[in-house]
Amino acid sequence: MAKTILITGGAGFIGSHLVRLLVKQYADYNIVNLDKLTYAGNLANIADIENNSNYEFVKGDIVDTDFINELFKKYDFDSVIHLAAESHVDRSIESPMDFIMTNIVGTTNLLNAAKHTWEGSFKDKLFYHVSTDEVYGSLGAEGMFLETTSYDPRSPYSASKASSDHIVRAYHHTYGLPIVISNCSNNYGSHQFPEKLIPLFINNIKNNLPLPVYGKGENIRDWLWVNDHARAIDVIFHKGKNGETYNIGGHNEWTNIDLIKVICSVMDEKLERPEGESEKLITYVTDRAGHDMRYAIDATKLQEELGWVPSLQFEEGIRNTIEWYLSNEEWLTNITSGDYKEYYDQQYKNR
Ligand code: NAD
Ligand code: DAU
C-alpha cells in the first residue's frame, strides 16, 4: 500500500541507515526525511539515495511548533517514525537543556501535530517512537531488560528519552493515537558520529591519540549492528501491534575494555602496526558521572512474535565497521574538523 512516511533524524547515524533501507525496499512509499542537521546530522550519510524519486529531504527543527504544524498541513503523512534526538550521554551531562527541548518538547510537538491531523480517523495511521534501553537504568551482574522492566533513567539523556516514551504512551491511552515504541541497545556500524566509543577509538588509534577509557573499563554494553536495528524497525513498523513496546538487542555483551582490545587488535592488523601497538594508547581517565554499569536486552518478544533475529555476528560486524571508517577517510576528516575539535578538547581536557 502506498504511504507517505515522515522520518525524523534521518541524517543521523541510525536514521540514515533506516532511510536507505526503506527508500530502497519500498518504491511505493514516499519517504520525507526531516532533520535539523545539528552537529550529528550529515547529508553525506544519505548522499547515495538523495536523488531517488520516493525520497525528499526537509531541513527543520522539531522544537519549532509552527514549522511542524505547517509540515503536517503540507504533507498528508500516514505514519511517523521518530528518531530525531540529542543522543550523546556525555553531552547531556554538560548541557541537559538541549535534551529536554528536542527529546521531550520536540516529541510532544510531533505527537500534537499527528493527533490533530489524524483526529477523526486513526485508521492505518501510526506514530513509531524510537527509544533506548537506557530508560530501564543500570543492571548488576545478573538479569536483562524486559519490556515490563520498570523505568529508572539515570542520566539527563535517558531521563529525557524516558519522559518522551511516557508522553507517547499517554497519547495512546488518552487520545487513542496508534503508537509503537522500541527500545534498543547500543548500535555500532558505519556513519556513527565519532564522539561515541567505537568510532572515537578507531579515529584516535588511527591518529595515535590516547584512548580515554572511563573508570576501569568494566562497564558492559550490548552491541547490535545498526543495520539489524533498521531491519527491526522495518519489521515492527509493518507487523508490530498498536500500543506495544518491543525491545531490540544483540545478545552481545562486552565489557568496554574487552571491546577496546578487540578494536586495538584489528586496527594493528589493518594499519600493519606491530601487535600490541594500539593497546599502548589505552589511558584510564575519570569516570563518566553517574555511569550506568551494565545494559543487556532480552529481545525474546520481538523474536517470537515478529520473527526478527540479528543477521550479523559481532566479530564480522566490528571488522567491517573498522574497514568502513578506514576507507572513508574524507567522511571522518570532514566531521572531525571544526566544531568537533572544540568539543573534543573541552570533553577530555580535565579527565
Ligand atoms: P544521532 O545523534 O546520530 O542522530 C540524531 C539526528 O537527529 C541527527 O541527524 C540530528 O541532526 C537530528 N536532530 C537532533 N535534534 C533535532 C531537532 N531538534 N529537530 C530535527 N532533527 C534533529 O543519533 P542516533 O544514534 O542515530 O540515534 C537515533 C535515535 O535512536 C535517537 O532517538 C536515540 O535516542 C535512539 N537510539 C540510539 C542508539 C544508539 O546506540 N545510537 C540506541 C538506541 C536508541
Ligand atoms: O544503550 C543505547 C545507548 O547507547 C543510546 O541510547 C545512546 O544514544 C548511545 O550514545 C549509547 O550510549 P552509551 O553511553 O552506552 O554509548 P557511548 O558510545 O557514549 O559509550 C559506550 C561506553 O563506553 C560507555 O560505558 C562509556 C564508555 N566510554 C565512552 C566514551 C565516549 C569510554 O570509556 N570512553 C569514551 O571516551
Coordinates of C-alpha atoms and ligand atoms in Angstrom, one line a residue:
M1 CA 0.0 0.0 0.0
A2 CA 1.4 3.4 -0.9
K3 CA 2.2 5.6 2.1
T4 CA 3.8 8.9 2.9
I5 CA 6.1 8.5 5.9
L6 CA 7.8 11.2 8.0
I7 CA 11.1 10.0 9.3
T8 CA 12.8 12.4 11.8
G9 CA 16.5 12.4 12.3
G10 CA 17.2 10.6 9.0
A11 CA 20.6 12.4 8.5
G12 CA 21.9 10.9 11.8
F13 CA 23.6 7.6 12.4
I14 CA 20.6 5.1 12.8
G15 CA 18.2 7.3 10.8
S16 CA 20.4 7.3 7.7
H17 CA 20.5 3.5 7.7
L18 CA 16.8 3.3 8.2
V19 CA 16.0 5.9 5.4
R20 CA 18.3 4.0 3.0
L21 CA 16.6 0.6 3.8
L22 CA 13.0 2.0 3.4
V23 CA 13.8 4.0 0.2
K24 CA 15.4 1.0 -1.5
Q25 CA 12.9 -1.6 -0.3
Y26 CA 9.6 0.2 -0.7
A27 CA 9.4 2.0 -4.1
D28 CA 5.7 2.9 -3.4
Y29 CA 6.5 4.7 -0.1
N30 CA 7.1 8.4 -0.2
I31 CA 9.8 9.0 2.5
V32 CA 10.1 12.5 3.9
N33 CA 13.3 12.9 6.0
L34 CA 13.1 15.8 8.4
D35 CA 16.3 16.8 10.1
K36 CA 17.7 19.9 11.7
L37 CA 21.2 19.0 10.7
T38 CA 22.7 19.5 14.1
Y39 CA 26.4 18.6 14.6
A40 CA 25.2 15.0 14.4
G41 CA 23.2 15.3 11.2
N42 CA 25.1 14.9 8.0
L43 CA 23.6 14.7 4.5
A44 CA 26.7 12.9 3.3
N45 CA 25.3 9.9 5.3
I46 CA 22.5 9.5 2.7
A47 CA 24.1 11.0 -0.4
D48 CA 23.6 7.7 -2.3
I49 CA 19.8 7.9 -2.2
E50 CA 19.2 11.6 -2.3
N51 CA 18.0 11.6 -5.9
N52 CA 15.6 8.7 -5.5
S53 CA 12.1 9.7 -6.7
N54 CA 10.5 8.3 -3.5
Y55 CA 12.7 10.4 -1.2
E56 CA 12.6 14.0 -0.1
F57 CA 14.7 15.9 2.5
V58 CA 13.3 18.8 4.6
K59 CA 15.5 20.8 6.9
G60 CA 13.8 21.8 10.1
D61 CA 13.6 21.7 13.9
I62 CA 11.1 19.5 15.7
V63 CA 11.1 22.0 18.6
D64 CA 9.5 24.7 16.3
T65 CA 5.8 24.1 16.8
D66 CA 4.6 26.4 13.9
F67 CA 7.0 24.7 11.5
I68 CA 5.9 21.2 12.5
N69 CA 2.2 22.1 12.2
E70 CA 2.8 23.6 8.7
L71 CA 4.7 20.5 7.7
F72 CA 1.8 18.2 8.7
K73 CA -0.6 20.5 6.7
K74 CA 1.6 20.3 3.6
Y75 CA 2.1 16.5 3.6
D76 CA -0.6 14.0 4.2
F77 CA 1.5 11.8 6.4
D78 CA 0.2 8.3 7.0
S79 CA 2.9 7.5 9.6
V80 CA 5.8 9.0 11.6
I81 CA 9.0 7.1 12.5
H82 CA 10.6 9.4 15.1
L83 CA 14.3 9.1 15.6
A84 CA 15.4 12.8 15.9
A85 CA 17.1 13.3 19.3
E86 CA 20.0 14.6 21.1
S87 CA 21.7 11.2 21.7
H88 CA 25.1 11.5 23.4
V89 CA 25.1 10.9 27.2
D90 CA 28.3 13.0 27.8
R91 CA 26.8 16.0 26.1
S92 CA 23.6 15.6 28.2
I93 CA 25.7 15.8 31.4
E94 CA 27.2 19.1 30.1
S95 CA 24.1 20.6 28.6
P96 CA 20.8 19.0 29.7
M97 CA 18.6 21.7 28.3
D98 CA 19.1 20.8 24.6
F99 CA 18.0 17.2 25.5
I100 CA 14.9 18.5 27.3
M101 CA 13.9 20.7 24.3
T102 CA 14.5 18.2 21.5
N103 CA 13.7 14.9 23.2
I104 CA 10.7 16.0 25.2
V105 CA 9.3 19.2 23.7
G106 CA 10.1 18.1 20.1
T107 CA 8.5 14.7 20.6
T108 CA 5.4 16.4 22.0
N109 CA 5.2 18.8 19.1
L110 CA 5.1 15.8 16.7
L111 CA 2.5 14.0 18.8
N112 CA 0.3 17.0 18.8
A113 CA 0.6 17.5 15.1
A114 CA -0.1 13.9 14.4
K115 CA -3.1 13.8 16.8
H116 CA -4.6 17.0 15.3
T117 CA -4.1 15.9 11.7
W118 CA -5.3 12.3 12.1
E119 CA -8.2 13.0 14.6
G120 CA -11.5 11.7 13.3
S121 CA -9.9 8.6 11.8
F122 CA -6.8 7.0 13.2
K123 CA -7.3 4.0 10.9
D124 CA -4.0 3.0 9.2
K125 CA -2.1 5.7 11.0
L126 CA 1.0 5.1 13.2
F127 CA 3.4 7.1 15.4
Y128 CA 6.5 5.0 15.9
H129 CA 8.8 6.2 18.6
V130 CA 12.4 5.0 18.5
S131 CA 13.9 4.8 22.0
T132 CA 16.7 3.3 24.0
D133 CA 17.4 0.6 26.6
E134 CA 18.9 3.3 28.9
V135 CA 15.4 4.2 30.1
Y136 CA 15.5 1.0 32.2
G137 CA 18.5 2.1 34.2
S138 CA 21.5 0.1 35.1
L139 CA 21.9 -3.7 35.7
G140 CA 24.1 -5.6 38.1
A141 CA 25.9 -8.8 37.1
E142 CA 22.6 -10.6 36.6
G143 CA 19.3 -10.1 34.7
M144 CA 18.2 -8.5 31.4
F145 CA 15.9 -5.7 30.5
L146 CA 12.4 -6.8 29.6
E147 CA 9.6 -4.7 28.1
T148 CA 8.0 -4.9 31.5
T149 CA 11.1 -3.7 33.5
S150 CA 10.3 -0.5 35.5
Y151 CA 11.8 2.7 34.2
D152 CA 14.8 4.0 36.1
P153 CA 16.7 6.5 33.9
R154 CA 19.8 8.0 35.5
S155 CA 21.3 10.5 33.1
P156 CA 19.7 13.6 31.6
Y157 CA 19.8 11.8 28.2
S158 CA 18.0 8.7 29.4
A159 CA 15.6 10.7 31.6
S160 CA 14.6 12.8 28.5
K161 CA 14.1 9.7 26.5
A162 CA 12.1 8.0 29.3
S163 CA 10.0 11.2 29.5
S164 CA 9.3 11.1 25.8
D165 CA 8.3 7.4 26.0
H166 CA 5.8 8.2 28.7
I167 CA 4.3 11.0 26.7
V168 CA 4.0 8.8 23.6
R169 CA 2.1 6.2 25.7
A170 CA 0.0 8.9 27.3
Y171 CA -1.2 10.0 23.8
H172 CA -2.1 6.4 23.1
H173 CA -4.1 5.8 26.3
T174 CA -5.7 9.3 26.5
Y175 CA -6.4 10.0 22.9
G176 CA -6.2 6.6 21.2
L177 CA -3.3 7.7 19.0
P178 CA -1.9 4.5 17.3
I179 CA 1.7 4.1 18.5
V180 CA 4.5 1.6 18.9
I181 CA 7.8 2.1 20.8
S182 CA 11.0 0.2 20.5
N183 CA 13.9 0.3 23.0
C184 CA 17.2 -0.7 21.5
S185 CA 20.7 -1.4 22.9
N186 CA 24.0 0.2 21.7
N187 CA 24.4 0.3 18.0
Y188 CA 27.6 0.1 16.0
G189 CA 28.4 0.4 12.3
S190 CA 29.2 3.0 9.6
H191 CA 28.3 6.7 9.7
Q192 CA 28.3 7.0 13.6
F193 CA 29.5 10.4 14.8
P194 CA 33.0 9.9 16.4
E195 CA 32.0 11.1 19.8
K196 CA 30.7 7.6 20.6
L197 CA 33.0 4.9 21.8
I198 CA 33.7 2.8 18.7
P199 CA 34.3 5.5 16.0
L200 CA 36.1 7.7 18.5
F201 CA 38.5 5.0 19.4
I202 CA 39.1 4.0 15.7
N203 CA 39.8 7.6 14.9
N204 CA 42.1 8.1 17.9
I205 CA 44.1 4.9 17.1
K206 CA 44.4 6.0 13.5
N207 CA 45.9 9.3 14.7
N208 CA 47.9 7.9 17.5
L209 CA 45.9 9.7 20.2
P210 CA 45.2 8.4 23.7
L211 CA 42.2 6.1 24.1
P212 CA 40.2 7.6 27.1
V213 CA 38.7 4.7 28.9
Y214 CA 36.2 5.8 31.6
G215 CA 36.8 4.4 35.1
K216 CA 38.1 0.9 35.0
G217 CA 36.6 0.0 31.6
E218 CA 34.4 -2.6 33.3
N219 CA 31.0 -1.2 32.2
I220 CA 29.1 -3.5 30.0
R221 CA 27.1 -2.7 26.8
D222 CA 25.1 -5.0 24.5
W223 CA 26.1 -4.2 20.9
L224 CA 23.9 -4.5 17.8
W225 CA 24.8 -3.9 14.2
V226 CA 23.0 -0.7 13.1
N227 CA 21.5 -2.4 10.0
D228 CA 19.9 -5.0 12.2
H229 CA 18.3 -2.2 14.2
A230 CA 17.0 -0.7 11.0
R231 CA 15.6 -4.1 10.0
A232 CA 13.9 -4.5 13.4
I233 CA 12.3 -1.0 12.9
D234 CA 11.1 -2.1 9.5
V235 CA 9.5 -5.3 11.0
I236 CA 7.9 -3.5 13.9
F237 CA 6.6 -0.7 11.7
H238 CA 4.8 -3.3 9.5
K239 CA 3.9 -6.0 11.9
G240 CA 4.0 -4.5 15.5
K241 CA 0.8 -4.3 17.5
N242 CA -0.8 -1.0 18.2
G243 CA 0.2 0.3 21.7
E244 CA 3.0 -2.3 22.2
T245 CA 6.7 -1.9 23.1
Y246 CA 9.5 -4.1 21.7
N247 CA 13.0 -4.5 23.0
I248 CA 15.8 -4.8 20.4
G249 CA 19.2 -6.2 21.2
G250 CA 22.0 -8.3 20.0
H251 CA 22.6 -10.8 23.0
N252 CA 26.1 -9.5 22.6
E253 CA 27.5 -8.1 25.9
W254 CA 31.1 -6.8 26.1
T255 CA 33.0 -5.0 28.9
N256 CA 34.3 -1.8 27.4
I257 CA 37.9 -2.9 28.0
D258 CA 37.5 -6.2 26.2
L259 CA 35.7 -4.5 23.3
I260 CA 38.5 -1.9 23.1
K261 CA 41.2 -4.6 23.0
V262 CA 39.4 -6.2 20.0
I263 CA 39.3 -2.8 18.2
C264 CA 43.0 -2.3 19.0
S265 CA 43.9 -5.7 17.7
V266 CA 42.0 -5.3 14.4
M267 CA 43.5 -1.8 14.0
D268 CA 47.0 -3.2 14.4
E269 CA 46.3 -5.7 11.7
K270 CA 44.7 -3.2 9.3
L271 CA 47.3 -0.4 9.8
E272 CA 50.1 -3.0 9.7
R273 CA 51.4 -2.0 13.1
P274 CA 53.2 -4.4 15.4
E275 CA 50.8 -6.5 17.5
G276 CA 50.0 -4.7 20.8
E277 CA 50.9 -1.2 19.5
S278 CA 47.4 0.3 19.7
E279 CA 46.8 -1.0 23.2
K280 CA 49.6 1.2 24.4
L281 CA 47.3 4.1 23.7
I282 CA 44.8 3.0 26.4
T283 CA 44.5 5.7 29.0
Y284 CA 42.3 5.3 32.1
V285 CA 40.5 8.6 32.8
T286 CA 38.0 10.0 35.3
D287 CA 34.7 8.0 35.1
R288 CA 31.6 9.4 33.4
A289 CA 29.3 11.0 36.2
G290 CA 26.6 8.5 37.1
H291 CA 28.0 5.9 34.7
D292 CA 25.5 3.1 34.2
M293 CA 27.2 -0.2 34.9
R294 CA 25.5 -2.7 32.6
Y295 CA 22.9 -2.9 29.9
A296 CA 21.5 -6.1 28.5
I297 CA 18.4 -6.5 26.4
D298 CA 16.0 -9.5 26.3
A299 CA 14.6 -9.4 22.8
T300 CA 12.6 -12.6 23.0
K301 CA 9.3 -10.8 22.4
L302 CA 10.5 -9.4 19.1
Q303 CA 11.9 -12.7 18.0
E304 CA 9.0 -14.8 19.0
E305 CA 6.1 -12.5 18.0
L306 CA 7.6 -10.8 14.9
G307 CA 10.3 -13.2 13.8
W308 CA 13.2 -10.8 13.9
V309 CA 16.8 -12.0 14.7
P310 CA 20.1 -10.2 14.3
S311 CA 21.7 -11.1 11.0
L312 CA 25.4 -10.3 11.6
Q313 CA 27.8 -11.8 14.1
F314 CA 29.8 -9.2 16.1
E315 CA 33.3 -10.4 15.1
E316 CA 32.4 -9.9 11.4
G317 CA 30.5 -6.7 12.1
I318 CA 33.3 -4.9 14.0
R319 CA 35.8 -5.8 11.3
N320 CA 33.5 -4.4 8.6
T321 CA 32.9 -1.3 10.7
I322 CA 36.6 -0.6 11.2
E323 CA 37.3 -1.2 7.5
W324 CA 34.5 1.3 6.6
Y325 CA 36.0 4.1 8.8
L326 CA 39.5 3.4 7.4
S327 CA 38.3 3.6 3.8
N328 CA 36.1 6.6 4.3
E329 CA 38.8 9.0 5.4
E330 CA 37.1 12.0 3.8
W331 CA 33.9 11.4 5.8
L332 CA 35.9 11.2 9.0
T333 CA 38.1 14.2 8.3
N334 CA 35.1 16.4 7.4
I335 CA 33.4 15.5 10.6
T336 CA 36.4 15.8 12.9
S337 CA 37.4 19.3 11.8
G338 CA 35.8 22.5 13.0
D339 CA 33.4 22.3 16.0
Y340 CA 34.3 18.7 16.7
K341 CA 37.8 19.6 17.8
E342 CA 36.4 22.2 20.2
Y343 CA 34.1 19.6 21.7
Y344 CA 36.8 17.0 22.0
D345 CA 39.3 19.4 23.7
Q346 CA 36.6 20.5 26.1
Q347 CA 35.3 17.0 26.9
Y348 CA 38.6 15.4 27.6
K349 CA 40.7 18.3 29.0
N350 CA 40.2 17.6 32.7
R351 CA 40.0 13.8 32.7
Ligands
NAD1 P1 22.4 10.8 16.1 O1 22.8 11.8 17.2 O2 23.4 10.2 15.3 O3 21.3 11.5 15.1 C1 20.3 12.3 15.6 C2 19.7 13.1 14.4 O4 18.6 13.9 14.9 C3 20.7 14.0 13.7 O5 20.7 13.9 12.3 C4 20.3 15.4 14.2 O6 20.6 16.4 13.2 C5 18.8 15.2 14.3 N1 18.2 16.2 15.3 C6 18.6 16.5 16.5 N2 17.9 17.4 17.0 C7 16.9 17.7 16.1 C8 15.8 18.6 16.1 N3 15.6 19.4 17.2 N4 15.0 18.6 15.0 C9 15.2 17.8 14.0 N5 16.3 17.0 13.9 C10 17.1 16.9 15.0 O7 21.5 9.7 16.9 P2 21.4 8.1 16.6 O8 22.5 7.5 17.4 O9 21.2 7.9 15.2 O10 20.0 7.9 17.4 C11 18.8 8.0 16.7 C12 17.7 7.6 17.7 O11 17.8 6.3 18.2 C13 17.6 8.5 18.9 O12 16.3 8.8 19.3 C14 18.3 7.7 20.0 O13 17.8 8.0 21.3 C15 17.9 6.3 19.6 N6 18.8 5.2 20.0 C16 20.2 5.3 19.7 C17 21.0 4.2 20.0 C18 22.5 4.2 19.6 O14 23.2 3.3 20.0 N7 23.0 5.2 18.9 C19 20.5 3.1 20.6 C20 19.1 3.0 20.9 C21 18.3 4.1 20.6
DAU2 O1 22.2 1.9 25.0 C1 21.8 2.7 24.0 C2 22.6 4.0 24.0 O2 23.9 3.7 23.6 C3 21.9 5.0 23.1 O3 20.6 5.4 23.6 C4 22.8 6.3 23.1 O4 22.2 7.2 22.2 C5 24.2 5.9 22.6 O5 25.0 7.0 22.7 C6 24.8 4.8 23.5 O6 25.0 5.3 24.9 P1 26.4 4.9 25.6 O7 26.7 5.9 26.7 O8 26.4 3.5 26.1 O9 27.5 5.0 24.4 P2 28.9 5.6 24.3 O10 29.5 5.2 23.0 O11 29.0 7.1 24.6 O12 29.7 4.8 25.4 C7 29.8 3.4 25.4 C8 30.6 3.0 26.7 O13 32.0 3.4 26.5 C9 30.1 3.6 27.9 O14 30.2 2.7 29.0 C10 31.0 4.8 28.2 C11 32.3 4.3 27.6 N1 33.2 5.4 27.0 C12 32.7 6.3 26.1 C13 33.4 7.3 25.6 C14 32.8 8.2 24.6 C15 34.5 5.5 27.4 O15 35.1 4.7 28.2 N2 35.3 6.5 26.8 C16 34.8 7.4 26.0 O16 35.6 8.3 25.5

